[in-house]
Amino acid sequence: MAISRDSSADARVDVLVLGAGPAGLAAATAAVHAGARVTVVDAGPTPGGQYWRHPPGSSPPGIGQHPTTRVYRMLAETVRARTRYLSGHDVWAVERDDDGFAAHTVHEGAEVTVHARRLVLATGAHDRSLPFPGWDLPGVYSAGGAQSLWKGHRVTIGPRVAVGGTGPFLLPVAADLAAHGARVVGVFEANHPRSWSRHLPAVTSSVGTFLRGAGHVATLSRHRVRPRVRHAVVAAHGDDHVEAVTVVRLTPEWTVVPGSSRVVECDAVAVGWGFTPRLELPLALGCTTRLGADGSLVVRVDDHQATDVTGVYAAGEVCGVGGAALAVVEGELAGLAAAGARAVPDRDRLARLLGRRAQLRRFAQAIHEVYPVRPGWLSWLRPDTLVCRCEEVTVATVTNAVHELGATDARSVKLLTRAGMGWCQGRMCGTGVAALAGAEAGTAATPHAFAERPVATPIPLGLLGRVEKPPLQPGPAPVPSHNRKDRPL
Amino acid sequence: MSPPPPTFDFDGQAIPFRPGQSVGAALLAAGIRSWRTTRVGGRPRGMFCGIGVCFDCLVIVDGQPNQRACLVPARAETDVRRQEGSGHGNLS
């Protein structure tokens, strides 16, 4: 594999945006319009991130219908025409240097380092997964995985599909599958949206989002699918791939209602439990975090999306999962601030953005309160259920680490069992291991136990040897602020 | 009549793909759901997260083991093979 430093990439720019999803595109566009020289680095082949994912050479799905597609087109055109846009670049480390920051990326096996005075972190989120018996069988996908296979590759995950988990994201996943040839054998929402009635002000201010949700329900209804609430897929069955799932009715705390279990035949299952912000780069830079409303670690930012590290801004899901519309608003704020526009504020524009951000954050907060992960899921586990997919660590191994070996939290469980030490570095099992370790040890779950990863993405070892000063010194240890009383989101 | 789609080789089998598709997506579209075995239990694995985060879909591409099938773009000249365990069995 060729490894070389791309010296042509070394020109210093004003603003470097990491991530080209809704937040990153909005940040780059705002910064360019404010007169900054901007570079955008993204791992994907096309701009848009996960939300606006689409096959190269095509447009995002629903073009001309979806209200945000117009926004996407405007932002992507600006980024392509007026920034240095580097697609297919994986950022593996970011560090402070003499005059700002350096981002180390890998592009087709070669190292490309990009320098900038200020950074906007818009690294997004990935699915939050929970272990359950059989979740390691081929044919089980994260909900976002199923969605990305359709959006990005025009492939449905199977002819007969079950969809389960919690949160409004399950509806578009199921609707896309149903609309494109898959038979959706059921949509199983573990929470009960009845509690929306407590959040009417937040709902009425985000009618558009609600109408889109209603549209997905209508699509499913046309395909004779009626989502079931307080139901869950609690096990997947098959020898070498999924052949069926166990579906149960849940109590309000998510334990199984006795006698409610039934087996549903299917070829694939998509399961999602919300999202986990991707915090590797903010943590490496030393940005302070806090516990978000959904229990995830998120970056703490001010009104201008500035983190507490000078010159570093963050926008979108890394600041608290809130969807694409919020990410675009936060991105615009971050881009303006990173471009130095704070010195010459357009006060009307700023006030409008801050108002919209507050409104969308209220809506996100309501979603997190209606669709939390409740503790009863732990009762679905069996001793032989894999918790860590990479290192093939079972529930029994984790409970043994707590009760026989004296582990007291997720970090000591990780050290004793290797759970979270494999290829994915705890990105898939972190939530599950932290919850299981906490429940077994009688301590609070510690979501930051798996969050710090000095190398943000796997790189060829030879590449480290070529870097003069490997940027592997993390910033100051992040303050685990889950015990603070700040209002989340 | 449109020309037949391009294909890549998967253990001797021609797998059709659409331009822009990943190796993993094309395998899945061809009805192949798993293409590696785990290091400890020898269990079959395919795709899970679909976006390059979980590393479940590892596969040997052009002789290089441990490539993420969900990210590697499918190309006509690509040689794709199932991966056993760590993918480095030829070295032992």
Coordinates of C-alpha atoms in Angstrom, one line a residue:
Chain A
M1 CA 0.0 0.0 0.0
A2 CA 1.5 3.3 -1.0
I3 CA 2.0 5.7 1.8
S4 CA 3.0 9.3 1.1
R5 CA 2.4 12.7 2.4
D6 CA 0.5 14.9 0.0
S7 CA 2.4 18.2 0.4
S8 CA 0.0 20.0 -2.0
A9 CA -2.6 19.6 0.7
D10 CA -0.6 21.5 3.2
A11 CA -1.8 25.0 2.3
R12 CA -3.4 26.5 5.5
V13 CA -7.0 27.6 5.3
D14 CA -9.2 29.6 7.6
V15 CA -11.7 26.9 8.5
L16 CA -11.5 23.2 8.3
V17 CA -14.9 21.4 8.5
L18 CA -14.7 17.7 9.4
G19 CA -17.8 15.9 8.1
A20 CA -20.0 16.7 5.1
G21 CA -23.4 15.8 6.5
P22 CA -26.1 18.4 7.1
A23 CA -24.1 20.2 9.8
G24 CA -20.8 20.2 8.0
L25 CA -22.3 21.3 4.7
A26 CA -24.2 24.1 6.4
A27 CA -21.1 25.2 8.3
A28 CA -18.9 25.2 5.2
T29 CA -21.5 27.2 3.3
A30 CA -21.9 29.8 6.0
A31 CA -18.2 30.2 6.4
V32 CA -17.6 30.6 2.7
H33 CA -20.3 33.2 2.4
A34 CA -18.7 35.0 5.3
G35 CA -15.5 35.3 3.3
A36 CA -13.4 32.4 4.8
R37 CA -11.2 30.0 2.9
V38 CA -12.7 26.6 3.7
T39 CA -11.7 23.0 3.3
V40 CA -14.2 20.2 3.9
V41 CA -13.0 16.7 4.7
D42 CA -15.4 13.7 4.6
A43 CA -15.0 9.9 4.6
G44 CA -18.0 9.4 2.2
P45 CA -17.9 9.3 -1.6
T46 CA -20.5 12.0 -2.0
P47 CA -21.5 15.0 0.2
G48 CA -24.6 14.5 2.4
G49 CA -23.5 12.3 5.3
Q50 CA -25.8 9.6 6.5
Y51 CA -29.0 11.7 6.2
W52 CA -28.5 12.8 2.6
R53 CA -26.7 9.6 1.5
H54 CA -27.2 8.7 -2.1
P55 CA -25.4 6.6 -4.8
P56 CA -22.6 8.5 -6.6
G57 CA -24.0 10.0 -9.8
S58 CA -27.6 10.3 -8.5
S59 CA -29.5 12.6 -6.2
P60 CA -30.7 12.0 -2.6
P61 CA -33.9 10.0 -2.5
G62 CA -37.1 11.8 -2.8
I63 CA -35.6 14.7 -4.7
G64 CA -38.3 17.2 -5.6
Q65 CA -40.6 15.9 -2.8
H66 CA -38.6 16.1 0.4
P67 CA -38.5 19.7 1.7
T68 CA -34.8 19.4 2.8
T69 CA -33.6 18.2 -0.6
R70 CA -33.6 21.8 -1.9
V71 CA -31.5 22.7 1.1
Y72 CA -29.1 19.8 0.3
R73 CA -28.7 20.9 -3.3
M74 CA -27.9 24.5 -2.4
L75 CA -25.4 23.5 0.3
A76 CA -23.7 20.8 -1.8
E77 CA -23.3 23.0 -4.8
T78 CA -21.7 25.7 -2.7
V79 CA -19.3 23.2 -1.1
R80 CA -18.3 21.7 -4.4
A81 CA -17.9 25.1 -6.1
R82 CA -16.3 27.2 -3.4
T83 CA -14.5 25.0 -0.9
R84 CA -11.7 22.5 -1.2
Y85 CA -13.9 19.4 -0.8
L86 CA -12.0 16.2 0.0
S87 CA -14.2 13.1 -0.3
G88 CA -13.1 9.7 0.7
H89 CA -10.7 11.0 3.4
D90 CA -10.8 9.3 6.7
V91 CA -9.6 11.5 9.6
W92 CA -7.6 9.3 12.0
A93 CA -6.2 12.1 14.3
V94 CA -6.4 15.8 14.8
E95 CA -4.1 17.9 16.9
R96 CA -3.2 21.5 17.7
D97 CA -0.1 22.9 15.9
D98 CA 1.7 26.2 15.9
D99 CA -0.9 28.2 14.0
G100 CA -4.1 26.3 14.5
F101 CA -4.8 22.6 13.9
A102 CA -3.7 19.7 11.8
A103 CA -6.0 16.9 10.7
H104 CA -4.3 13.7 9.6
T105 CA -6.3 11.8 7.1
V106 CA -5.9 8.6 5.0
H107 CA -7.0 8.7 1.4
E108 CA -6.6 5.5 -0.7
G109 CA -3.7 4.4 1.6
A110 CA -1.8 7.7 1.5
E111 CA -1.6 10.2 4.3
V112 CA -3.0 13.7 3.6
T113 CA -2.6 16.3 6.3
V114 CA -4.8 19.4 6.2
H115 CA -4.0 22.5 8.3
A116 CA -6.4 25.2 9.3
R117 CA -6.7 28.0 11.8
R118 CA -10.1 26.9 13.1
L119 CA -12.0 23.7 13.1
V120 CA -15.7 22.8 12.8
L121 CA -16.4 19.2 14.1
A122 CA -19.4 17.8 12.4
T123 CA -18.7 14.1 12.7
G124 CA -22.3 13.0 13.2
A125 CA -23.5 9.8 14.9
H126 CA -23.9 6.1 14.3
D127 CA -26.6 3.7 15.4
R128 CA -26.9 2.9 19.1
S129 CA -27.1 -0.9 19.3
L130 CA -28.1 -3.1 22.2
P131 CA -27.2 -6.8 22.3
F132 CA -29.9 -9.4 22.2
P133 CA -29.8 -13.2 21.6
G134 CA -29.0 -13.9 18.0
W135 CA -28.0 -10.3 17.1
D136 CA -24.7 -11.6 15.7
L137 CA -26.5 -13.7 13.0
P138 CA -26.1 -12.5 9.4
G139 CA -29.3 -10.9 8.5
V140 CA -29.5 -8.7 11.6
Y141 CA -28.7 -5.0 10.7
S142 CA -28.7 -1.8 12.6
A143 CA -31.6 0.4 11.5
G144 CA -29.2 2.9 10.0
G145 CA -27.4 0.1 8.3
A146 CA -30.6 -1.0 6.5
Q147 CA -31.3 2.6 5.6
S148 CA -27.8 3.2 4.3
L149 CA -28.0 0.1 2.1
W150 CA -31.2 1.4 0.5
K151 CA -30.2 5.1 0.3
G152 CA -26.6 4.6 -0.8
H153 CA -26.7 1.3 -2.7
R154 CA -30.4 0.7 -3.7
V155 CA -30.4 -2.7 -1.9
T156 CA -33.1 -3.9 0.5
I157 CA -31.8 -6.1 3.3
G158 CA -34.1 -9.0 2.6
P159 CA -37.4 -10.1 1.0
R160 CA -39.1 -10.4 4.5
V161 CA -38.0 -7.9 7.1
A162 CA -38.8 -7.1 10.7
V163 CA -38.1 -3.6 12.1
G164 CA -37.6 -3.0 15.8
G165 CA -36.2 -0.8 18.5
T166 CA -37.3 2.7 19.5
G167 CA -37.6 6.1 18.0
P168 CA -39.2 7.9 15.1
F169 CA -36.3 6.8 12.8
L170 CA -37.8 3.3 12.6
L171 CA -40.7 4.6 10.5
P172 CA -38.7 5.9 7.5
V173 CA -36.5 2.8 7.6
A174 CA -39.6 0.5 7.5
A175 CA -41.4 2.7 4.9
D176 CA -38.4 2.7 2.5
L177 CA -38.1 -1.1 2.8
A178 CA -41.9 -1.5 2.2
A179 CA -41.9 0.9 -0.7
H180 CA -39.1 -0.8 -2.5
G181 CA -40.1 -4.4 -2.6
A182 CA -39.4 -5.8 0.9
R183 CA -42.3 -7.3 2.8
V184 CA -42.2 -5.7 6.2
V185 CA -43.5 -8.4 8.6
G186 CA -43.8 -5.9 11.4
V187 CA -42.6 -2.7 13.0
F188 CA -42.1 -3.0 16.7
E189 CA -41.7 0.2 18.7
A190 CA -40.7 -0.5 22.3
N191 CA -42.0 2.8 23.7
H192 CA -45.5 4.2 23.7
P193 CA -45.9 7.5 21.9
R194 CA -48.9 8.3 24.1
S195 CA -46.6 10.3 26.2
W196 CA -46.3 12.8 23.3
S197 CA -49.4 14.5 24.8
R198 CA -47.0 15.9 27.5
H199 CA -45.0 17.7 24.8
L200 CA -47.6 19.5 22.8
P201 CA -45.8 22.8 22.6
A202 CA -42.7 21.1 21.2
V203 CA -44.8 19.2 18.7
T204 CA -46.8 22.1 17.4
S205 CA -43.6 24.0 16.7
S206 CA -42.3 21.2 14.6
V207 CA -45.4 20.3 12.6
G208 CA -43.4 19.5 9.4
T209 CA -41.4 16.7 11.1
F210 CA -44.7 15.3 12.4
L211 CA -46.3 15.3 9.0
R212 CA -43.3 13.5 7.6
G213 CA -43.7 10.9 10.3
A214 CA -47.4 10.6 9.3
G215 CA -46.3 10.2 5.7
H216 CA -44.2 7.2 6.6
V217 CA -47.1 5.7 8.6
A218 CA -49.3 6.2 5.5
T219 CA -46.8 4.4 3.3
L220 CA -46.6 1.5 5.7
S221 CA -50.4 1.4 5.8
R222 CA -50.6 1.1 2.0
H223 CA -48.4 -2.0 2.4
R224 CA -50.7 -3.3 5.2
V225 CA -48.1 -2.7 7.9
R226 CA -49.4 -1.2 11.2
P227 CA -46.6 -0.4 13.7
R228 CA -47.0 -2.0 17.1
V229 CA -46.1 0.0 20.2
R230 CA -44.7 -1.5 23.4
H231 CA -43.5 -4.5 21.3
A232 CA -39.9 -5.6 20.7
V233 CA -37.8 -8.0 18.8
V234 CA -36.0 -9.8 21.6
A235 CA -34.3 -12.7 19.8
A236 CA -33.2 -13.7 16.3
H237 CA -33.1 -17.3 15.3
G238 CA -31.3 -19.4 12.7
D239 CA -28.3 -21.5 12.2
D240 CA -26.1 -19.5 9.8
H241 CA -28.5 -16.6 9.1
V242 CA -31.8 -15.1 10.4
E243 CA -34.8 -17.3 9.8
A244 CA -37.2 -15.9 12.4
V245 CA -37.4 -13.5 15.3
T246 CA -39.1 -13.6 18.7
V247 CA -41.5 -10.7 19.2
V248 CA -43.0 -9.9 22.6
R249 CA -45.2 -7.3 24.2
L250 CA -43.4 -5.1 26.8
T251 CA -44.3 -3.7 30.1
P252 CA -43.7 0.1 30.5
E253 CA -40.2 -0.8 31.8
W254 CA -39.6 -3.1 28.9
T255 CA -39.7 -6.5 30.7
V256 CA -41.5 -9.2 28.7
V257 CA -45.3 -9.5 29.3
P258 CA -45.7 -13.2 30.2
G259 CA -47.3 -15.3 27.5
S260 CA -47.0 -12.6 24.8
S261 CA -44.1 -14.2 23.0
R262 CA -44.5 -15.3 19.4
V263 CA -42.1 -16.3 16.6
V264 CA -42.3 -14.4 13.3
E265 CA -40.5 -15.8 10.2
C266 CA -38.3 -13.3 8.3
D267 CA -35.0 -13.1 6.4
A268 CA -33.7 -10.0 7.9
V269 CA -34.2 -7.6 10.9
A270 CA -33.3 -4.0 11.3
V271 CA -33.0 -2.8 14.9
G272 CA -32.2 0.7 16.2
W273 CA -32.2 2.2 19.7
G274 CA -31.3 5.8 18.8
F275 CA -27.9 7.1 18.0
T276 CA -24.5 7.6 19.5
P277 CA -22.6 10.8 18.6
R278 CA -19.1 10.2 17.2
L279 CA -16.9 11.9 19.8
E280 CA -13.3 10.6 19.0
L281 CA -12.1 13.9 17.5
P282 CA -13.7 16.3 20.1
L283 CA -12.3 14.1 22.9
A284 CA -8.8 14.0 21.3
L285 CA -8.9 17.8 21.2
G286 CA -9.9 18.0 24.9
C287 CA -13.4 19.4 24.3
T288 CA -15.6 19.2 27.5
T289 CA -18.5 16.9 27.2
R290 CA -21.8 16.4 29.1
L291 CA -24.4 13.8 29.3
G292 CA -27.2 14.4 26.7
A293 CA -30.9 13.9 27.2
D294 CA -30.6 10.4 25.6
G295 CA -27.8 9.3 27.8
S296 CA -25.1 9.8 25.2
L297 CA -22.0 11.7 25.8
V298 CA -22.2 15.0 23.8
V299 CA -19.9 18.0 23.2
R300 CA -20.7 21.1 25.3
V301 CA -21.0 24.2 23.1
D302 CA -22.1 27.8 23.6
D303 CA -24.5 30.0 21.6
H304 CA -22.0 30.2 18.8
Q305 CA -21.4 26.4 18.8
A306 CA -17.9 27.1 20.2
T307 CA -16.5 24.3 22.3
D308 CA -14.4 25.2 25.3
V309 CA -11.2 24.6 23.2
T310 CA -10.3 27.9 21.5
G311 CA -10.8 27.7 17.8
V312 CA -12.8 24.5 17.9
Y313 CA -16.5 24.6 17.0
A314 CA -18.9 21.6 16.9
A315 CA -22.3 21.2 15.2
G316 CA -25.0 18.6 14.6
E317 CA -25.3 15.2 16.3
V318 CA -22.0 15.5 18.2
C319 CA -23.7 18.3 20.3
G320 CA -26.7 16.1 21.0
V321 CA -28.7 14.0 18.6
G322 CA -31.5 16.2 17.1
G323 CA -31.9 15.4 13.4
A324 CA -30.9 17.1 10.2
A325 CA -32.9 20.3 10.5
L326 CA -31.2 21.1 13.8
A327 CA -27.8 20.1 12.4
V328 CA -28.2 22.6 9.6
V329 CA -29.0 25.4 12.0
E330 CA -26.1 24.5 14.3
G331 CA -23.8 24.2 11.3
E332 CA -24.7 27.7 10.0
L333 CA -24.0 29.1 13.5
A334 CA -20.7 27.2 13.7
G335 CA -19.6 28.2 10.2
L336 CA -20.4 31.9 10.9
A337 CA -18.5 31.9 14.2
A338 CA -15.5 29.9 12.8
A339 CA -15.3 32.4 9.9
G340 CA -14.9 35.2 12.4
A341 CA -18.4 36.6 11.7
R342 CA -19.0 37.0 15.4
A343 CA -17.0 40.3 15.1
V344 CA -19.6 41.7 12.6
P345 CA -22.8 40.1 13.7
D346 CA -25.9 40.3 11.5
R347 CA -28.1 40.5 14.6
D348 CA -31.4 39.6 12.9
R349 CA -29.9 36.5 11.3
L350 CA -28.2 35.5 14.6
A351 CA -31.5 36.0 16.5
R352 CA -33.4 34.0 13.9
L353 CA -30.9 31.1 14.0
L354 CA -30.8 31.0 17.8
G355 CA -34.6 31.0 18.0
R356 CA -34.8 28.2 15.5
R357 CA -32.1 26.2 17.3
A358 CA -33.9 26.6 20.6
Q359 CA -37.2 25.4 19.1
L360 CA -35.6 22.4 17.4
R361 CA -33.7 21.5 20.6
R362 CA -37.0 21.5 22.5
F363 CA -38.4 19.1 19.9
A364 CA -35.3 16.8 20.1
Q365 CA -35.6 16.9 23.9
A366 CA -39.2 15.8 23.7
I367 CA -38.2 12.9 21.3
H368 CA -35.6 11.7 23.8
E369 CA -38.1 11.8 26.6
V370 CA -40.7 9.8 24.7
Y371 CA -38.2 7.3 23.2
P372 CA -35.7 6.5 25.9
V373 CA -33.9 3.1 26.4
R374 CA -35.6 1.6 29.4
P375 CA -33.7 -0.8 31.7
G376 CA -35.9 -3.9 31.1
W377 CA -34.0 -4.8 27.9
L378 CA -31.3 -6.4 30.1
S379 CA -33.8 -9.1 31.0
W380 CA -33.9 -10.2 27.3
L381 CA -30.2 -11.4 27.6
R382 CA -29.2 -14.9 28.1
P383 CA -25.8 -16.1 29.5
D384 CA -24.6 -17.1 26.1
T385 CA -25.7 -13.9 24.3
L386 CA -22.8 -12.1 22.7
V387 CA -22.3 -8.7 24.1
C388 CA -19.2 -7.7 22.2
R389 CA -19.4 -8.8 18.6
C390 CA -15.8 -8.3 17.7
E391 CA -14.2 -10.1 20.6
E392 CA -17.1 -12.6 21.0
V393 CA -17.6 -11.9 24.7
T394 CA -20.7 -13.3 26.2
V395 CA -23.0 -12.0 28.9
A396 CA -21.8 -14.8 31.2
T397 CA -18.2 -13.6 30.8
V398 CA -19.2 -10.0 31.7
T399 CA -21.2 -11.1 34.8
N400 CA -18.3 -13.4 35.8
A401 CA -15.9 -10.4 35.6
V402 CA -18.2 -8.5 38.0
H403 CA -19.1 -11.2 40.4
E404 CA -15.9 -13.4 40.4
L405 CA -13.1 -11.0 39.3
G406 CA -14.3 -7.9 41.1
A407 CA -14.9 -5.5 38.1
T408 CA -16.9 -2.5 39.3
D409 CA -17.6 -0.6 36.1
A410 CA -17.5 -0.8 32.3
R411 CA -13.8 0.1 32.1
S412 CA -12.7 -2.7 34.4
V413 CA -15.0 -5.1 32.6
K414 CA -13.4 -4.1 29.4
L415 CA -9.9 -4.8 30.7
L416 CA -10.9 -8.2 32.2
T417 CA -12.9 -9.5 29.3
R418 CA -11.7 -7.6 26.1
A419 CA -15.3 -6.4 25.5
G420 CA -14.9 -3.2 23.5
M421 CA -11.3 -3.9 22.6
G422 CA -11.9 -5.3 19.1
W423 CA -12.0 -3.8 15.6
C424 CA -15.0 -1.5 16.4
Q425 CA -13.4 -0.2 19.6
G426 CA -16.6 -0.5 21.6
R427 CA -18.7 1.5 19.1
M428 CA -21.3 -1.3 18.8
C429 CA -21.1 -2.8 22.3
G430 CA -20.2 0.2 24.4
T431 CA -23.8 1.1 25.4
G432 CA -24.6 -2.5 26.2
V433 CA -21.4 -3.3 28.1
A434 CA -21.7 -0.1 30.2
A435 CA -25.4 -0.8 31.0
L436 CA -24.7 -4.5 31.8
A437 CA -21.6 -3.8 33.9
G438 CA -23.5 -1.0 35.8
A439 CA -26.5 -3.3 36.5
E440 CA -24.4 -6.2 37.6
A441 CA -22.0 -4.1 39.8
G442 CA -24.7 -1.9 41.1
T443 CA -23.0 1.3 39.9
A444 CA -24.0 4.0 37.5
A445 CA -23.5 3.2 33.8
T446 CA -20.4 5.1 32.5
P447 CA -20.8 6.0 28.9
H448 CA -17.4 7.7 28.6
A449 CA -15.6 4.4 29.4
F450 CA -15.6 3.5 25.7
A451 CA -15.6 7.0 24.1
E452 CA -11.9 7.8 24.0
R453 CA -10.1 6.4 21.0
P454 CA -6.7 8.0 20.3
V455 CA -6.8 6.6 16.7
A456 CA -10.2 7.6 15.3
T457 CA -10.1 5.1 12.4
P458 CA -7.9 2.1 11.7
I459 CA -4.8 3.0 9.7
P460 CA -1.9 1.0 8.2
L461 CA 0.8 0.6 10.9
G462 CA 3.4 1.7 8.4
L463 CA 1.7 5.1 8.2
L464 CA 2.4 5.8 11.9
G465 CA 6.1 5.1 11.2
R466 CA 6.1 7.8 8.5
V467 CA 4.6 10.5 10.6
E468 CA 7.4 12.6 12.1
K469 CA 5.6 13.2 15.4
P470 CA 2.7 10.8 15.8
P471 CA -0.3 12.8 17.1
L472 CA -1.3 10.3 19.7
Q473 CA -1.2 12.5 22.8
P474 CA -4.8 13.2 23.8
G475 CA -5.8 16.5 25.0
P476 CA -6.6 17.1 28.7
A477 CA -8.8 14.4 30.1
P478 CA -12.4 15.2 29.4
V479 CA -14.4 15.9 32.5
P480 CA -17.1 13.3 32.8
S481 CA -19.9 15.7 33.5
H482 CA -22.8 13.2 33.8
N483 CA -23.2 14.3 37.4
R484 CA -23.7 17.9 36.6
K485 CA -27.1 19.4 36.7
D486 CA -27.0 21.2 33.4
R487 CA -30.1 21.0 31.3
P488 CA -29.4 18.5 28.6
L489 CA -29.5 19.6 24.9
Chain B
M1 CA -31.8 -3.8 -24.7
S2 CA -29.4 -2.6 -22.0
P3 CA -25.9 -4.2 -21.7
P4 CA -25.5 -6.7 -18.9
P5 CA -24.3 -5.2 -15.7
P6 CA -20.6 -5.3 -14.8
T7 CA -19.5 -8.1 -12.4
F8 CA -16.7 -8.8 -10.0
D9 CA -15.3 -12.1 -8.9
F10 CA -16.3 -13.6 -5.5
D11 CA -14.6 -16.9 -4.9
G12 CA -15.1 -17.8 -8.6
Q13 CA -18.7 -16.5 -8.8
A14 CA -19.5 -13.5 -10.9
I15 CA -21.4 -10.9 -8.8
P16 CA -23.2 -8.2 -10.8
F17 CA -23.2 -4.7 -9.4
R18 CA -24.5 -1.2 -10.1
P19 CA -21.9 1.6 -10.4
G20 CA -21.5 3.2 -7.0
Q21 CA -22.4 0.1 -5.1
S22 CA -20.1 -1.3 -2.4
V23 CA -18.8 -4.9 -2.6
G24 CA -21.0 -5.7 0.4
A25 CA -24.2 -4.2 -1.1
A26 CA -23.6 -6.1 -4.3
L27 CA -23.1 -9.4 -2.4
L28 CA -26.2 -8.8 -0.5
A29 CA -28.2 -8.1 -3.6
A30 CA -26.9 -11.4 -5.0
G31 CA -28.4 -13.1 -2.0
I32 CA -25.1 -13.6 -0.2
R33 CA -25.5 -12.6 3.5
S34 CA -22.2 -13.7 5.1
W35 CA -18.6 -13.8 3.8
R36 CA -16.3 -14.2 6.8
T37 CA -16.0 -16.4 9.9
T38 CA -15.1 -15.1 13.3
R39 CA -11.7 -15.7 14.9
V40 CA -13.0 -17.4 18.1
G41 CA -16.2 -19.2 17.4
G42 CA -15.8 -19.6 13.6
R43 CA -19.3 -18.1 13.2
P44 CA -20.5 -16.6 10.0
R45 CA -20.7 -12.8 9.7
G46 CA -21.9 -10.3 7.1
M47 CA -22.9 -6.7 7.3
F48 CA -24.4 -5.1 10.4
C49 CA -23.9 -1.3 10.6
G50 CA -23.5 -0.6 6.8
I51 CA -21.5 2.5 7.3
G52 CA -18.0 1.3 8.2
V53 CA -18.2 1.4 12.0
C54 CA -18.7 -2.1 13.2
F55 CA -16.1 -4.1 11.1
D56 CA -18.3 -7.1 10.9
C57 CA -18.3 -7.2 7.1
L58 CA -14.5 -7.8 6.7
V59 CA -13.5 -9.5 3.5
I60 CA -10.4 -10.1 1.4
V61 CA -10.2 -7.7 -1.5
D62 CA -7.4 -8.1 -4.0
G63 CA -5.4 -10.1 -1.5
Q64 CA -5.8 -7.7 1.3
P65 CA -7.7 -9.2 4.3
N66 CA -9.8 -7.2 6.7
Q67 CA -11.3 -4.8 4.2
R68 CA -14.8 -3.4 5.1
A69 CA -17.1 -4.7 2.4
C70 CA -19.6 -2.0 3.1
L71 CA -17.1 0.7 2.1
V72 CA -15.0 -0.9 -0.7
P73 CA -16.5 0.3 -4.0
A74 CA -17.3 -2.6 -6.4
R75 CA -15.2 -2.5 -9.6
A76 CA -15.1 -5.0 -12.4
E77 CA -11.4 -5.9 -11.7
T78 CA -11.9 -6.4 -8.0
D79 CA -11.1 -9.9 -6.7
V80 CA -13.2 -10.6 -3.6
R81 CA -12.7 -13.7 -1.4
R82 CA -14.3 -15.0 1.8
Q83 CA -12.2 -14.4 4.9
E84 CA -11.6 -17.1 7.5
G85 CA -10.8 -15.9 11.0
S86 CA -8.2 -13.1 11.1
G87 CA -7.7 -13.4 7.3
H88 CA -4.0 -14.0 7.8
G89 CA -4.2 -17.9 7.7
N90 CA -1.8 -17.9 4.8
L91 CA 0.9 -16.6 7.1
S92 CA 0.7 -19.2 9.8

